[in-house]
Amino acid sequence: MDLLDTPRTPVRSAAAAAAPRPMAPISAHLQRRIEREFTIRWDTLWSGRSLLHGLDAGPDAVRLNGNDYLNLTGHPDIVRAQTDALRRDGEFVIQSSVFLLDSHPARALEKALAHWVGHEDGLICQSGYSANLGLLQSIADAETPVYLDSLAHTSLWEGARRAQAPAHPFRHNDAQHLQRLIERHGPGVVVVDSVYSTTGAVCPLVDIVDVAERGGCMILVDESHSLGTHGPGGAGLCVALGLSERVHFITASLAKAFAGRAGFMTMPTAMRNYVLSTSYPNMFSSCLLPHEIAALGATFGVIRRSDEAREQLMRHTRRLRSALLALGYPVHQGTEQIIALESGTEPATLVLRDALESRGVFGAVFCAPATSRNRTMVRLTVHAGLADAELDHVEAVAAEIAPLVKPWEWPLARKARAASLAGVPEGE
């Protein structure tokens, strides 16, 4: 065939080539699901705009919507370690972490972190979510009851589900309820957070560990919000309370006080290869890159010598919690650096978020599925780098908007008053 006779594709202009083409339509079933589970919520409760995304935080805003508790982002030692690794490690293999040899820098960091929290060995993975899901998948199965605090991280619930284990929730921080469940369903795995991610409440770890031991259970403690901020040298609450040897597994997100992108789990050395062979998030995810490991290693060193920042964090936390309580905000459920302004409904939280952000205070909105539908909140996270002037501003804004948002009328505040009048502890 002559080239002139060859069929040709019509030439499209650059603008036409860049224009998006119609996509394949989604199924009618998915369209109905989106309408049922999201669109109605968006159009009614959220008034046609995102509850999660409000204003852009300007340069003068007070940002209380992150997790960098010790204010380590940009620390020169961490930046230097990361950039040195980028310049030095030009040849590396991106592969699943199950293939990493003991000579890999990640192994030294894993062992150092494990020894820091009083355990034999550990694994670094992509995220705290992966750590929780992957570890529970390895240590539980359909014949292993998993007892979860009702406010435990979602990743822990997903881990139990992935293990096909029977999940038994117990009332938040209620060791007696946990004991009754264990007596009914038998030995298994008890799962708690050391500091809870929505309220800032501390787990009564001594009581929980006692109950777990009496019931013949293993125990997993998620220290995402206490590793780096609590305990000697930031080693966490299990170390601070002398419980490390009695706790079987510790997990943590390294995206909180470590301000990185990774997760961590501990285990006995004899279990390591078993976990590597059964934990799907580890098997089917790539390892961290060399500059990420280098940054985490440097961060580890900074955290261990950050006692002053930890003390500052606690001072800021006590000050802000005290001020909010005095103004009528029901923040009595927690004590730590996570402060929940639990307005209850999503429309009420939208009003609260807008009132804060329009005055330069930015928190993070938590709503279903991160909370139950009637416990929507703006979460404020305190960090060590806050200046007194910034705390002054947050307190002034909280006072200014109180008549608008009426925190003393929030469901949590009414519940606390009712419990007080009845003479019983809240939650019973």
Short mmCIF file of C-alpha atoms in Angstrom, two decimals:
data_model
loop_
_atom_site.label_atom_id
_atom_site.label_comp_id
_atom_site.label_asym_id
_atom_site.label_seq_id
_atom_site.Cartn_x
_atom_site.Cartn_y
_atom_site.Cartn_z
CA MET A 1 0.00 0.00 0.00
CA ASP A 2 1.28 3.45 -0.85
CA LEU A 3 2.02 5.60 2.19
CA LEU A 4 -0.37 8.17 0.82
CA ASP A 5 -3.14 5.57 1.07
CA THR A 6 -2.44 4.70 4.73
CA PRO A 7 -5.36 5.65 6.98
CA ARG A 8 -4.38 8.53 9.21
CA THR A 9 -5.56 9.59 12.67
CA PRO A 10 -6.89 13.13 12.50
CA VAL A 11 -4.39 15.63 13.90
CA ARG A 12 -5.69 17.22 17.12
CA SER A 13 -4.68 20.65 18.31
CA ALA A 14 -2.62 20.91 21.49
CA ALA A 15 -5.61 22.40 23.31
CA ALA A 16 -7.87 19.60 22.14
CA ALA A 17 -5.31 16.97 23.13
CA ALA A 18 -5.09 18.44 26.63
CA ALA A 19 -8.87 18.56 27.11
CA PRO A 20 -10.25 15.79 29.32
CA ARG A 21 -12.14 13.09 27.50
CA PRO A 22 -15.41 11.60 28.74
CA MET A 23 -14.71 8.83 31.22
CA ALA A 24 -16.40 5.45 31.36
CA PRO A 25 -19.57 5.80 33.46
CA ILE A 26 -19.60 4.28 36.94
CA SER A 27 -22.19 1.65 37.69
CA ALA A 28 -25.70 2.54 38.77
CA HIS A 29 -25.11 0.58 41.99
CA LEU A 30 -22.09 2.73 42.87
CA GLN A 31 -23.98 5.90 41.99
CA ARG A 32 -26.75 4.91 44.41
CA ARG A 33 -24.21 4.11 47.12
CA ILE A 34 -22.50 7.50 46.75
CA GLU A 35 -25.88 9.20 46.91
CA ARG A 36 -26.92 7.21 49.98
CA GLU A 37 -23.66 7.37 51.92
CA PHE A 38 -22.26 10.76 50.97
CA THR A 39 -24.24 13.11 48.71
CA ILE A 40 -27.21 13.42 51.06
CA ARG A 41 -24.81 14.12 53.92
CA TRP A 42 -22.96 16.73 51.84
CA ASP A 43 -26.12 18.51 50.75
CA THR A 44 -27.88 18.51 54.13
CA LEU A 45 -25.58 18.22 57.15
CA TRP A 46 -22.66 19.95 55.42
CA SER A 47 -24.75 22.57 53.62
CA GLY A 48 -23.16 21.78 50.27
CA ARG A 49 -19.54 22.39 51.33
CA SER A 50 -16.80 20.31 52.87
CA LEU A 51 -16.80 19.89 56.63
CA LEU A 52 -13.12 18.90 56.46
CA HIS A 53 -11.81 21.71 54.25
CA GLY A 54 -12.37 25.27 55.38
CA LEU A 55 -10.23 28.35 54.91
CA ASP A 56 -6.56 28.41 53.98
CA ALA A 57 -4.42 29.08 57.03
CA GLY A 58 -2.60 32.36 56.49
CA PRO A 59 0.85 33.28 57.82
CA ASP A 60 -0.59 34.65 61.07
CA ALA A 61 -2.82 31.66 61.80
CA VAL A 62 -2.35 29.51 64.89
CA ARG A 63 -2.14 25.97 63.56
CA LEU A 64 -3.42 23.33 65.98
CA ASN A 65 -4.24 20.81 63.27
CA GLY A 66 -1.04 18.77 63.03
CA ASN A 67 0.66 16.03 65.02
CA ASP A 68 4.22 17.36 65.29
CA TYR A 69 3.99 17.51 69.07
CA LEU A 70 7.63 18.39 69.73
CA ASN A 71 7.83 20.87 66.83
CA LEU A 72 10.61 18.96 65.07
CA THR A 73 9.75 19.74 61.44
CA GLY A 74 12.72 21.49 59.88
CA HIS A 75 15.11 20.61 62.72
CA PRO A 76 18.61 21.07 61.26
CA ASP A 77 19.91 17.67 62.41
CA ILE A 78 16.99 15.92 60.71
CA VAL A 79 17.21 17.94 57.52
CA ARG A 80 20.97 17.35 57.34
CA ALA A 81 20.61 13.61 57.77
CA GLN A 82 17.96 13.44 55.09
CA THR A 83 19.83 15.56 52.54
CA ASP A 84 23.11 13.73 53.19
CA ALA A 85 21.36 10.43 52.48
CA LEU A 86 19.86 11.80 49.27
CA ARG A 87 23.32 12.82 48.06
CA ARG A 88 25.02 9.64 49.22
CA ASP A 89 22.56 6.85 48.41
CA GLY A 90 22.27 7.14 44.67
CA GLU A 91 21.96 3.40 44.17
CA PHE A 92 19.32 1.51 46.10
CA VAL A 93 16.70 -1.06 45.35
CA ILE A 94 13.06 -0.28 46.01
CA GLN A 95 11.54 -3.53 47.18
CA SER A 96 9.28 -5.04 49.78
CA SER A 97 10.66 -4.75 53.31
CA VAL A 98 10.53 -8.54 53.63
CA PHE A 99 13.66 -8.69 51.46
CA LEU A 100 15.78 -6.33 53.56
CA LEU A 101 18.90 -7.95 55.03
CA ASP A 102 20.22 -7.32 58.51
CA SER A 103 22.87 -5.04 57.01
CA HIS A 104 20.20 -2.59 55.83
CA PRO A 105 20.07 0.67 57.86
CA ALA A 106 16.40 0.03 58.60
CA ARG A 107 17.33 -3.00 60.72
CA ALA A 108 19.58 -1.00 63.02
CA LEU A 109 16.81 1.55 63.53
CA GLU A 110 14.21 -1.16 64.14
CA LYS A 111 16.33 -2.75 66.86
CA ALA A 112 17.16 0.62 68.43
CA LEU A 113 13.50 1.63 68.60
CA ALA A 114 12.53 -1.75 70.04
CA HIS A 115 15.20 -1.61 72.75
CA TRP A 116 14.14 1.97 73.55
CA VAL A 117 10.66 0.78 74.47
CA GLY A 118 11.99 -2.28 76.30
CA HIS A 119 11.34 -4.92 73.64
CA GLU A 120 13.51 -7.34 71.69
CA ASP A 121 12.85 -6.50 68.06
CA GLY A 122 10.61 -4.60 65.73
CA LEU A 123 9.54 -3.75 62.22
CA ILE A 124 9.28 -0.42 60.44
CA CYS A 125 6.51 -0.21 57.88
CA GLN A 126 4.71 2.34 55.75
CA SER A 127 2.37 3.75 58.40
CA GLY A 128 0.87 3.24 61.81
CA TYR A 129 -2.24 1.96 60.06
CA SER A 130 -0.16 -0.71 58.32
CA ALA A 131 1.54 -1.63 61.59
CA ASN A 132 -1.73 -2.20 63.42
CA LEU A 133 -3.49 -4.00 60.61
CA GLY A 134 -0.50 -6.19 59.76
CA LEU A 135 0.36 -7.13 63.32
CA LEU A 136 -3.19 -8.10 64.27
CA GLN A 137 -3.49 -10.09 61.08
CA SER A 138 -0.45 -12.06 62.26
CA ILE A 139 -1.35 -12.60 65.92
CA ALA A 140 -5.12 -13.18 65.74
CA ASP A 141 -7.41 -15.48 63.80
CA ALA A 142 -10.98 -16.76 63.82
CA GLU A 143 -10.34 -18.55 67.12
CA THR A 144 -8.78 -15.55 68.87
CA PRO A 145 -11.14 -13.12 70.59
CA VAL A 146 -9.91 -9.53 70.22
CA TYR A 147 -11.00 -7.12 72.95
CA LEU A 148 -10.86 -3.51 71.79
CA ASP A 149 -11.42 -0.30 73.70
CA SER A 150 -14.39 1.42 72.06
CA LEU A 151 -12.20 4.42 71.13
CA ALA A 152 -9.25 2.42 69.79
CA HIS A 153 -7.76 3.48 66.47
CA THR A 154 -9.73 2.39 63.40
CA SER A 155 -6.68 0.54 62.12
CA LEU A 156 -6.89 -1.78 65.12
CA TRP A 157 -10.52 -2.61 64.34
CA GLU A 158 -9.57 -3.21 60.72
CA GLY A 159 -6.74 -5.49 61.86
CA ALA A 160 -9.19 -7.62 63.83
CA ARG A 161 -11.51 -7.72 60.84
CA ARG A 162 -8.70 -8.70 58.48
CA ALA A 163 -7.75 -11.51 60.89
CA GLN A 164 -11.40 -12.68 60.85
CA ALA A 165 -11.23 -12.59 64.63
CA PRO A 166 -14.31 -12.15 66.82
CA ALA A 167 -14.12 -8.51 67.98
CA HIS A 168 -15.52 -7.58 71.40
CA PRO A 169 -15.59 -3.86 72.20
CA PHE A 170 -15.38 -2.83 75.84
CA ARG A 171 -16.42 0.50 77.30
CA HIS A 172 -13.78 3.15 77.03
CA ASN A 173 -11.11 2.81 79.74
CA ASP A 174 -13.34 0.38 81.67
CA ALA A 175 -11.15 -2.46 82.99
CA GLN A 176 -14.06 -4.10 84.82
CA HIS A 177 -16.12 -4.35 81.65
CA LEU A 178 -13.10 -5.83 79.89
CA GLN A 179 -12.75 -8.44 82.64
CA ARG A 180 -16.39 -9.50 82.27
CA LEU A 181 -15.97 -9.91 78.51
CA ILE A 182 -12.83 -12.03 78.92
CA GLU A 183 -14.61 -14.23 81.48
CA ARG A 184 -17.39 -14.75 78.93
CA HIS A 185 -15.39 -15.26 75.73
CA GLY A 186 -12.01 -16.56 76.91
CA PRO A 187 -8.35 -15.65 76.38
CA GLY A 188 -7.39 -13.59 73.35
CA VAL A 189 -5.78 -10.24 72.57
CA VAL A 190 -6.53 -7.00 74.43
CA VAL A 191 -6.06 -3.90 72.29
CA VAL A 192 -5.80 -0.32 73.62
CA ASP A 193 -4.29 3.05 72.80
CA SER A 194 -2.02 4.56 75.42
CA VAL A 195 -3.35 8.06 74.67
CA TYR A 196 -6.59 8.21 72.69
CA SER A 197 -6.45 10.11 69.43
CA THR A 198 -9.75 11.95 69.65
CA THR A 199 -10.07 12.91 73.33
CA GLY A 200 -6.52 12.95 74.68
CA ALA A 201 -7.57 10.52 77.42
CA VAL A 202 -4.89 8.31 78.97
CA CYS A 203 -5.50 4.57 79.15
CA PRO A 204 -5.42 3.08 82.69
CA LEU A 205 -2.69 0.75 81.48
CA VAL A 206 -1.83 -0.81 84.83
CA ASP A 207 -5.43 -1.92 85.38
CA ILE A 208 -5.83 -3.10 81.79
CA VAL A 209 -2.62 -5.14 81.90
CA ASP A 210 -3.64 -6.69 85.22
CA VAL A 211 -6.98 -7.77 83.74
CA ALA A 212 -5.34 -9.12 80.58
CA GLU A 213 -2.87 -11.18 82.58
CA ARG A 214 -5.54 -12.64 84.85
CA GLY A 215 -7.53 -13.62 81.76
CA GLY A 216 -4.58 -15.23 79.99
CA CYS A 217 -4.62 -12.62 77.22
CA MET A 218 -1.86 -11.04 75.18
CA ILE A 219 -1.97 -7.25 75.03
CA LEU A 220 -1.21 -4.79 72.23
CA VAL A 221 -0.68 -1.12 73.13
CA ASP A 222 -0.77 1.52 70.39
CA GLU A 223 1.60 4.26 71.58
CA SER A 224 1.14 6.55 68.56
CA HIS A 225 0.26 9.56 70.72
CA SER A 226 2.66 8.92 73.61
CA LEU A 227 5.85 7.73 71.91
CA GLY A 228 8.21 10.68 71.94
CA THR A 229 6.04 12.78 74.24
CA HIS A 230 5.77 10.66 77.39
CA GLY A 231 8.13 8.62 79.51
CA PRO A 232 11.88 8.89 80.12
CA GLY A 233 13.55 10.20 76.98
CA GLY A 234 10.17 9.99 75.26
CA ALA A 235 10.11 6.17 75.41
CA GLY A 236 6.35 6.11 75.97
CA LEU A 237 3.86 5.21 78.66
CA CYS A 238 4.65 1.49 78.84
CA VAL A 239 8.21 2.35 79.84
CA ALA A 240 7.08 5.16 82.14
CA LEU A 241 4.79 2.78 84.03
CA GLY A 242 7.26 -0.11 84.10
CA LEU A 243 4.99 -2.27 81.95
CA SER A 244 7.14 -3.02 78.91
CA GLU A 245 7.99 -6.56 79.97
CA ARG A 246 4.31 -7.30 80.58
CA VAL A 247 3.05 -5.86 77.29
CA HIS A 248 3.43 -8.26 74.38
CA PHE A 249 3.31 -5.81 71.47
CA ILE A 250 3.73 -2.06 71.06
CA THR A 251 2.80 -0.23 67.87
CA ALA A 252 3.09 3.40 66.87
CA SER A 253 2.65 5.78 64.01
CA LEU A 254 5.90 7.64 63.36
CA ALA A 255 3.87 10.47 61.81
CA LYS A 256 3.13 12.04 65.21
CA ALA A 257 6.01 13.07 67.48
CA PHE A 258 8.47 11.68 64.92
CA ALA A 259 6.92 13.92 62.24
CA GLY A 260 7.78 11.37 59.56
CA ARG A 261 5.96 8.89 57.35
CA ALA A 262 6.18 5.42 58.82
CA GLY A 263 4.82 2.98 61.37
CA PHE A 264 6.45 0.68 63.88
CA MET A 265 5.62 -2.55 65.70
CA THR A 266 7.51 -4.60 68.26
CA MET A 267 7.71 -8.35 68.62
CA PRO A 268 10.00 -11.07 69.98
CA THR A 269 12.93 -11.74 67.65
CA ALA A 270 11.73 -15.33 67.23
CA MET A 271 8.49 -14.00 65.72
CA ARG A 272 10.03 -11.62 63.21
CA ASN A 273 10.23 -13.94 60.21
CA TYR A 274 6.75 -15.26 60.95
CA VAL A 275 5.32 -11.73 60.87
CA LEU A 276 7.23 -10.94 57.68
CA SER A 277 5.62 -13.98 56.11
CA THR A 278 2.05 -13.28 57.25
CA SER A 279 1.62 -9.50 57.49
CA TYR A 280 0.18 -8.39 54.17
CA PRO A 281 0.93 -4.66 54.59
CA ASN A 282 4.60 -5.54 55.04
CA MET A 283 4.71 -8.15 52.30
CA PHE A 284 2.97 -6.07 49.66
CA SER A 285 4.31 -2.58 50.38
CA SER A 286 7.67 -1.16 49.39
CA CYS A 287 10.21 -0.41 52.08
CA LEU A 288 10.96 3.13 53.18
CA LEU A 289 13.58 4.96 51.13
CA PRO A 290 17.10 5.52 52.49
CA HIS A 291 16.60 9.23 53.12
CA GLU A 292 13.42 8.46 55.08
CA ILE A 293 15.24 5.97 57.29
CA ALA A 294 18.06 8.48 57.78
CA ALA A 295 15.59 11.19 58.79
CA LEU A 296 13.82 8.88 61.25
CA GLY A 297 17.15 7.87 62.75
CA ALA A 298 18.13 11.49 63.26
CA THR A 299 14.67 12.26 64.67
CA PHE A 300 15.10 9.42 67.14
CA GLY A 301 18.26 11.05 68.42
CA VAL A 302 16.62 14.47 68.69
CA ILE A 303 13.58 13.07 70.52
CA ARG A 304 15.66 11.33 73.18
CA ARG A 305 17.28 14.63 74.14
CA SER A 306 14.09 16.74 73.95
CA ASP A 307 13.09 16.77 77.63
CA GLU A 308 12.68 20.54 77.54
CA ALA A 309 10.28 20.32 74.58
CA ARG A 310 8.28 17.60 76.38
CA GLU A 311 8.00 19.79 79.47
CA GLN A 312 6.95 22.75 77.32
CA LEU A 313 4.33 20.60 75.60
CA MET A 314 2.83 19.60 78.93
CA ARG A 315 2.83 23.20 80.20
CA HIS A 316 1.04 24.42 77.09
CA THR A 317 -1.43 21.55 77.37
CA ARG A 318 -2.27 22.26 81.01
CA ARG A 319 -2.66 25.98 80.31
CA LEU A 320 -4.99 25.60 77.31
CA ARG A 321 -7.09 22.85 78.88
CA SER A 322 -7.54 24.92 82.04
CA ALA A 323 -8.56 28.01 80.06
CA LEU A 324 -11.08 26.10 77.95
CA LEU A 325 -12.64 24.42 80.99
CA ALA A 326 -13.01 27.80 82.70
CA LEU A 327 -14.86 29.09 79.61
CA GLY A 328 -17.34 26.22 79.72
CA TYR A 329 -15.89 23.98 77.02
CA PRO A 330 -16.39 20.30 77.96
CA VAL A 331 -12.82 19.04 77.53
CA HIS A 332 -12.88 17.04 80.76
CA GLN A 333 -12.62 13.64 79.05
CA GLY A 334 -8.91 14.01 78.34
CA THR A 335 -5.75 15.34 79.92
CA GLU A 336 -3.09 15.25 77.22
CA GLN A 337 -2.00 17.33 74.20
CA ILE A 338 -5.04 16.31 72.12
CA ILE A 339 -8.01 18.52 73.02
CA ALA A 340 -11.44 17.68 71.64
CA LEU A 341 -14.00 20.44 71.14
CA GLU A 342 -16.82 17.92 70.80
CA SER A 343 -19.77 19.94 69.54
CA GLY A 344 -21.70 16.77 68.67
CA THR A 345 -23.50 17.19 65.37
CA GLU A 346 -21.91 17.90 62.03
CA PRO A 347 -23.84 21.17 61.46
CA ALA A 348 -22.77 22.41 64.91
CA THR A 349 -19.16 21.49 64.13
CA LEU A 350 -19.35 23.40 60.84
CA VAL A 351 -20.35 26.52 62.77
CA LEU A 352 -17.56 25.93 65.30
CA ARG A 353 -14.93 25.37 62.62
CA ASP A 354 -15.92 28.52 60.73
CA ALA A 355 -15.94 30.59 63.91
CA LEU A 356 -12.43 29.44 64.81
CA GLU A 357 -10.92 29.71 61.34
CA SER A 358 -12.36 33.13 60.59
CA ARG A 359 -10.44 34.31 63.66
CA GLY A 360 -7.19 32.58 62.73
CA VAL A 361 -7.37 29.38 64.80
CA PHE A 362 -7.16 26.13 62.88
CA GLY A 363 -7.96 22.69 64.27
CA ALA A 364 -8.80 19.42 62.52
CA VAL A 365 -12.40 18.30 62.07
CA PHE A 366 -13.08 14.70 63.10
CA CYS A 367 -16.36 13.19 61.98
CA ALA A 368 -17.73 9.77 61.03
CA PRO A 369 -16.13 7.34 60.42
CA ALA A 370 -13.31 8.73 62.60
CA THR A 371 -15.94 9.29 65.29
CA SER A 372 -19.50 8.15 65.81
CA ARG A 373 -22.02 10.40 64.07
CA ASN A 374 -23.08 12.14 67.27
CA ARG A 375 -19.51 12.87 68.42
CA THR A 376 -18.22 15.18 65.69
CA MET A 377 -15.53 17.56 66.90
CA VAL A 378 -12.81 20.06 66.13
CA ARG A 379 -9.61 18.54 67.48
CA LEU A 380 -6.93 20.92 68.71
CA THR A 381 -3.43 19.48 69.02
CA VAL A 382 -0.96 21.37 71.14
CA HIS A 383 2.74 21.43 70.25
CA ALA A 384 5.87 22.53 72.05
CA GLY A 385 6.65 25.37 69.63
CA LEU A 386 3.63 27.49 70.48
CA ALA A 387 4.43 31.01 71.68
CA ASP A 388 2.65 32.58 74.62
CA ALA A 389 1.11 35.12 72.25
CA GLU A 390 -0.37 32.30 70.18
CA LEU A 391 -1.89 30.67 73.24
CA ASP A 392 -3.22 34.08 74.29
CA HIS A 393 -4.91 34.37 70.89
CA VAL A 394 -6.46 30.90 71.04
CA GLU A 395 -7.85 31.61 74.51
CA ALA A 396 -9.22 35.00 73.42
CA VAL A 397 -10.91 33.44 70.39
CA ALA A 398 -12.41 30.67 72.51
CA ALA A 399 -13.86 33.31 74.85
CA GLU A 400 -15.16 35.42 71.96
CA ILE A 401 -17.00 32.60 70.20
CA ALA A 402 -18.36 30.89 73.32
CA PRO A 403 -21.69 32.86 73.23
CA LEU A 404 -22.04 31.84 69.56
CA VAL A 405 -21.26 28.12 69.82
CA LYS A 406 -22.57 27.66 73.40
CA PRO A 407 -20.25 24.81 74.49
CA TRP A 408 -22.17 24.41 77.75
CA GLU A 409 -25.11 23.17 75.64
CA TRP A 410 -23.13 20.54 73.70
CA PRO A 411 -24.33 16.96 74.32
CA LEU A 412 -21.14 16.08 76.17
CA ALA A 413 -21.59 18.99 78.58
CA ARG A 414 -25.25 18.09 79.22
CA LYS A 415 -24.28 14.48 79.83
CA ALA A 416 -21.62 15.51 82.34
CA ARG A 417 -24.10 17.70 84.23
CA ALA A 418 -26.67 14.93 84.31
CA ALA A 419 -24.13 12.45 85.64
CA SER A 420 -23.00 14.93 88.27
CA LEU A 421 -26.56 15.59 89.46
CA ALA A 422 -27.21 11.84 89.62
CA GLY A 423 -24.09 11.36 91.69
CA VAL A 424 -22.57 8.73 89.38
CA PRO A 425 -19.36 8.82 87.33
CA GLU A 426 -19.97 9.84 83.75
CA GLY A 427 -20.27 6.85 81.44
CA GLU A 428 -21.89 4.48 83.93
#
